[in-house]
mmCIF file of C-alpha atoms in Angstrom:
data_model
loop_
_atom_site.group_PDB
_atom_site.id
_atom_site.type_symbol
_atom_site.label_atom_id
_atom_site.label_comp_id
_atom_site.label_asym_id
_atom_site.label_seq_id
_atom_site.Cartn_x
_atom_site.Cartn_y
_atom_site.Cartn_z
ATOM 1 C CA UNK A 1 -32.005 15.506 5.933
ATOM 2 C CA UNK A 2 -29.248 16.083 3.914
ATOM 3 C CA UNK A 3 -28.929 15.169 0.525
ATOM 4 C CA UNK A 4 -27.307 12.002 -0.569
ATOM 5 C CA UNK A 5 -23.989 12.358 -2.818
ATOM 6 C CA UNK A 6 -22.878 9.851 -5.189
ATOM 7 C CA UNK A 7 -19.720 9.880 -2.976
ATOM 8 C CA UNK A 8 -21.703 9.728 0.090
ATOM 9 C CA UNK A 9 -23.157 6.333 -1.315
ATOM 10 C CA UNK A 10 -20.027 4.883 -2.313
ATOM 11 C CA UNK A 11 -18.635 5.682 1.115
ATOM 12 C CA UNK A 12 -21.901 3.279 2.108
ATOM 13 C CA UNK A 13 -21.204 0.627 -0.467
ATOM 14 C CA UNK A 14 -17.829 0.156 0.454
ATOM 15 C CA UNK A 15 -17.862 -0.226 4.091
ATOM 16 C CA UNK A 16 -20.277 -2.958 3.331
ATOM 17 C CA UNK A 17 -18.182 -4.573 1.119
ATOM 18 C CA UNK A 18 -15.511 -4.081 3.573
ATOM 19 C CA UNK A 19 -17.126 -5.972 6.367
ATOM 20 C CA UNK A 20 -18.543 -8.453 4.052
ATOM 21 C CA UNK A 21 -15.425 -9.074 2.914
ATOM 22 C CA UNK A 22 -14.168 -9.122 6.742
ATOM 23 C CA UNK A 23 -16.634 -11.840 7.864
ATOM 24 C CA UNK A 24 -15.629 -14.305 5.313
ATOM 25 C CA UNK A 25 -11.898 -13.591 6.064
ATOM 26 C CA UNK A 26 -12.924 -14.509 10.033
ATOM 27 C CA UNK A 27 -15.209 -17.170 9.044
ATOM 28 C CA UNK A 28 -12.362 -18.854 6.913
ATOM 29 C CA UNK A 29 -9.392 -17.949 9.127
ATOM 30 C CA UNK A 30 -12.155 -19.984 12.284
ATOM 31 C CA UNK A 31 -11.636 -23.085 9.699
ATOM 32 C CA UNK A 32 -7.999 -22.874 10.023
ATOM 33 C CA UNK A 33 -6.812 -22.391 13.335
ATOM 34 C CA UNK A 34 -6.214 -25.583 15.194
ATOM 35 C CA UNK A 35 -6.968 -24.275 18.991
ATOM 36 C CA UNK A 36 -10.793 -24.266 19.704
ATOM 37 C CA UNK A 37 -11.056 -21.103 21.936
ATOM 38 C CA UNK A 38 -9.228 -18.925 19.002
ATOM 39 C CA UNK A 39 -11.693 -20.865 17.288
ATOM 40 C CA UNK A 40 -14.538 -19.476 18.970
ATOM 41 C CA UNK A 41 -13.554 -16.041 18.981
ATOM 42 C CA UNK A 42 -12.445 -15.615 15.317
ATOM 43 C CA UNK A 43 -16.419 -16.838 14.742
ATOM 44 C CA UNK A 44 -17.334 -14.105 16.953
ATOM 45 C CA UNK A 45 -15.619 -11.470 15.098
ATOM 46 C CA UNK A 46 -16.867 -13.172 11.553
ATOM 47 C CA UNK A 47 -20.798 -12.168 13.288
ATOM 48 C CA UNK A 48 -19.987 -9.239 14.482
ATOM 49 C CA UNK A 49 -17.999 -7.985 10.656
ATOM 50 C CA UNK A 50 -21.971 -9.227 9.012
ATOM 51 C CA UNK A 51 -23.794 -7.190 12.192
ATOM 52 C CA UNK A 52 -21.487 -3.727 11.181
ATOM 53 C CA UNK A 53 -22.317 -4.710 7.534
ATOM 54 C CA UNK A 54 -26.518 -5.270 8.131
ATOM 55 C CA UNK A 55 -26.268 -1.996 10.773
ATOM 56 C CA UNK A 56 -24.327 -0.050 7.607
ATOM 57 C CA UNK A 57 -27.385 -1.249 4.851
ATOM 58 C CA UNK A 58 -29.638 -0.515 7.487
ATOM 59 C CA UNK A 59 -28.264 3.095 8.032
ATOM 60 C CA UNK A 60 -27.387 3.507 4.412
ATOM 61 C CA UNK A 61 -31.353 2.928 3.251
ATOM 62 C CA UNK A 62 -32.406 5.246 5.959
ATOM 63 C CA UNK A 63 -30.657 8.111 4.578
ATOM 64 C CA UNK A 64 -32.299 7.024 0.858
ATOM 65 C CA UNK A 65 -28.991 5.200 -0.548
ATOM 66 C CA UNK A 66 -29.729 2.716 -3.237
ATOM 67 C CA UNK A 67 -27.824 -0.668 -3.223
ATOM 68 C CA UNK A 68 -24.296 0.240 -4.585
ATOM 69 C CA UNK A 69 -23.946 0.740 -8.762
ATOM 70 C CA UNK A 70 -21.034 0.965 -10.582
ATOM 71 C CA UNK A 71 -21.894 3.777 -12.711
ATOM 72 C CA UNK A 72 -19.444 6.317 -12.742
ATOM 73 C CA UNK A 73 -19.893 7.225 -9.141
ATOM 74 C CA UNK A 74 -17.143 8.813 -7.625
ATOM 75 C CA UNK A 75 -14.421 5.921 -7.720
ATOM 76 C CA UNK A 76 -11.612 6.732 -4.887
ATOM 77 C CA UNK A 77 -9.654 6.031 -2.025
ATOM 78 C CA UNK A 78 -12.399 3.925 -0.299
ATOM 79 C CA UNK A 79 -12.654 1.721 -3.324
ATOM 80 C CA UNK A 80 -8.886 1.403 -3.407
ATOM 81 C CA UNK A 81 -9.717 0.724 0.171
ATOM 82 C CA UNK A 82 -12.004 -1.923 -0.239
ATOM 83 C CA UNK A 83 -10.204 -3.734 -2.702
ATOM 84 C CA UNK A 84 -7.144 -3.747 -0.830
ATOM 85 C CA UNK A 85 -9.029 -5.569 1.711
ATOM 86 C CA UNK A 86 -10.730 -8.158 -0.378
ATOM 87 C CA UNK A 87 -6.816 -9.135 -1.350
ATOM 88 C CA UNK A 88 -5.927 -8.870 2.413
ATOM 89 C CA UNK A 89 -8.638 -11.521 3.450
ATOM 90 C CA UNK A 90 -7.527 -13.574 0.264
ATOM 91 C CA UNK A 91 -4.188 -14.426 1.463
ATOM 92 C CA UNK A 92 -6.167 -15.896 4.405
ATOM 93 C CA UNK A 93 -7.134 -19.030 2.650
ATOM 94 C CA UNK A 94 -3.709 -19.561 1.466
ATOM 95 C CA UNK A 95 -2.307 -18.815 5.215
ATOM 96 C CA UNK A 96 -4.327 -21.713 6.355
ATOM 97 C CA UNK A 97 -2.842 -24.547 3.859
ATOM 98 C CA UNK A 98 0.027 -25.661 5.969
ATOM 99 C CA UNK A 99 0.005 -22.854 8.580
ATOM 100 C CA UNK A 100 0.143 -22.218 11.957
ATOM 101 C CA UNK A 101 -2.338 -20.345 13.575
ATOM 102 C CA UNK A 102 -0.126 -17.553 14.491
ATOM 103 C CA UNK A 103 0.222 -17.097 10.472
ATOM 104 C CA UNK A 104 -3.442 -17.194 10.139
ATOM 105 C CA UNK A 105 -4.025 -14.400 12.578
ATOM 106 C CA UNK A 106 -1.310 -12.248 11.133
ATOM 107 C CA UNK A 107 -3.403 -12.019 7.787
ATOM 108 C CA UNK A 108 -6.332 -11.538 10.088
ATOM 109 C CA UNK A 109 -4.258 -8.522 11.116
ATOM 110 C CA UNK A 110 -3.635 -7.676 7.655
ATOM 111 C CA UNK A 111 -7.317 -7.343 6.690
ATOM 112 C CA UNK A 112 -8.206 -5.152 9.965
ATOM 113 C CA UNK A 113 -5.357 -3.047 9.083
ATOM 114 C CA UNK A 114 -6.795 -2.359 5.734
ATOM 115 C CA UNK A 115 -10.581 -2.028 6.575
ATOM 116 C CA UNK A 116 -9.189 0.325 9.466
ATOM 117 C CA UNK A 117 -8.027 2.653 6.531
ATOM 118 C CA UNK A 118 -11.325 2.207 4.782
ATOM 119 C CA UNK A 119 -13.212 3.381 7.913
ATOM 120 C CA UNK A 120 -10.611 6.701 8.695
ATOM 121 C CA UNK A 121 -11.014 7.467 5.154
ATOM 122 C CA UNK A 122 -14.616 7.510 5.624
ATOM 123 C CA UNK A 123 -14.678 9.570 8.385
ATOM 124 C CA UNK A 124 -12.285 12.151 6.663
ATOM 125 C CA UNK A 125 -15.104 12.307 3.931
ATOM 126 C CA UNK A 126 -17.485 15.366 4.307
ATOM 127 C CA UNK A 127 -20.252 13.655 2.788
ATOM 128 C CA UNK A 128 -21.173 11.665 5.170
ATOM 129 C CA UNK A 129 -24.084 12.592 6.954
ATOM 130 C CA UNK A 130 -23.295 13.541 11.403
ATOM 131 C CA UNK A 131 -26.250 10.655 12.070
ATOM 132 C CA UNK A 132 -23.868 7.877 10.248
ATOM 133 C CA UNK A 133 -20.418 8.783 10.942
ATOM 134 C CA UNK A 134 -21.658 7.822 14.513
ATOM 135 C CA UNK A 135 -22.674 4.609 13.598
ATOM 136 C CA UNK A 136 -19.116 4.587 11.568
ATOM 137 C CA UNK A 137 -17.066 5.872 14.323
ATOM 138 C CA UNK A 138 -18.031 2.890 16.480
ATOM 139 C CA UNK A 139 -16.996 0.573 14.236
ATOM 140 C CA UNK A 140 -13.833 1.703 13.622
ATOM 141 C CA UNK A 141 -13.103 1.666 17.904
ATOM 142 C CA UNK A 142 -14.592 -2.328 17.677
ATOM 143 C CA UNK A 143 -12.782 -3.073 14.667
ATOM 144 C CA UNK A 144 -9.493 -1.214 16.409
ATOM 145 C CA UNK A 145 -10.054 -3.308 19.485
ATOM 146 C CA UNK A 146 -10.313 -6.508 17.264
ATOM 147 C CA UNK A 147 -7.489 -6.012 15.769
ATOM 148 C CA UNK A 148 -5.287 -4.957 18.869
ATOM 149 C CA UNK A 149 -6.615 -8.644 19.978
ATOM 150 C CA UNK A 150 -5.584 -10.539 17.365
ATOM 151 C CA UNK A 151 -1.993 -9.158 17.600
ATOM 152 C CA UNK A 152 -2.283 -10.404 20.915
ATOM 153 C CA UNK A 153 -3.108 -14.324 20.270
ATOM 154 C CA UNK A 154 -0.761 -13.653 17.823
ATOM 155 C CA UNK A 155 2.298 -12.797 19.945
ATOM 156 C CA UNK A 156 0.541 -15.525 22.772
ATOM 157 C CA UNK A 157 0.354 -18.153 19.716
ATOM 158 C CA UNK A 158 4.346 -18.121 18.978
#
């Protein structure tokens, strides 16, 4: 098994945060929207953003990476990443004072867009062990394909 790098483990960390992150975003934007089927399916991706971040912990304490630290681990891009996301799915709550649902999805949009970077940076990174850039590889397609469907309710929801 390979070893574990502190930047392999903050590749970890951050994709959970990322999808953590991503499920509240859903979970509030779900609150917001006014039509019950968007509803539904905005709940659906909120589950399935806490499945890719349990499947992530789950992969991450196989290879032997501890819950993340902020010691001076390699800080980079994928924090960047992940904090540009956590702002992304902010502007959520404030879409849905007031807004239509075709607002709320675009910031749904936004945060994808962002946690898609997180995830292509993470497969750039040579760190990261074959076994999890796998499991890494197939969220980024689900996430893609999320977020290619929410531009679609969004252009249906004018």
């Amino acid at each position: 098994m390979p070893a574990i790098t502190p930047e392999s483990a903050r590749v970890f960390n951050d994709l959970v945060e990322v999808n953590k992150t991503g499920a509240k975003g859903y979970q509030e934007a779900a609150e917001g929207v006014s039509d019950p089927q968007l509803k539904a399916e905005l709940s659906r991706l909120s589950q399935q953003r806490a499945q890719f971040a349990a499947e992530l912990e789950q992969q991450a304490r196989r290879l032997g990476v501890e819950a993340p630290s902020n010691e001076g681990t390699i800080e980079g891009a994928l924090t960047d990443a992940a904090a540009a996301v956590h702002r992304g799915w902010i502007n959520v709550k404030s879409a849905i004072t007031g807004q239509d649902d075709s607002a709320i999805l675009g910031e749904c949009e936004t945060g994808d867009k962002v946690a898609l970077e997180a995830y292509e940076s993470a497969l750039k990174s040579q760190s990261v062990p074959a076994e999890a850039s796998s499991v890494i590889q197939k969220q980024h397609s689900e996430i893609l394909a999320a977020k290619n469907q929410v531009t679609q309710w969004k252009a249906s929801n004018r």
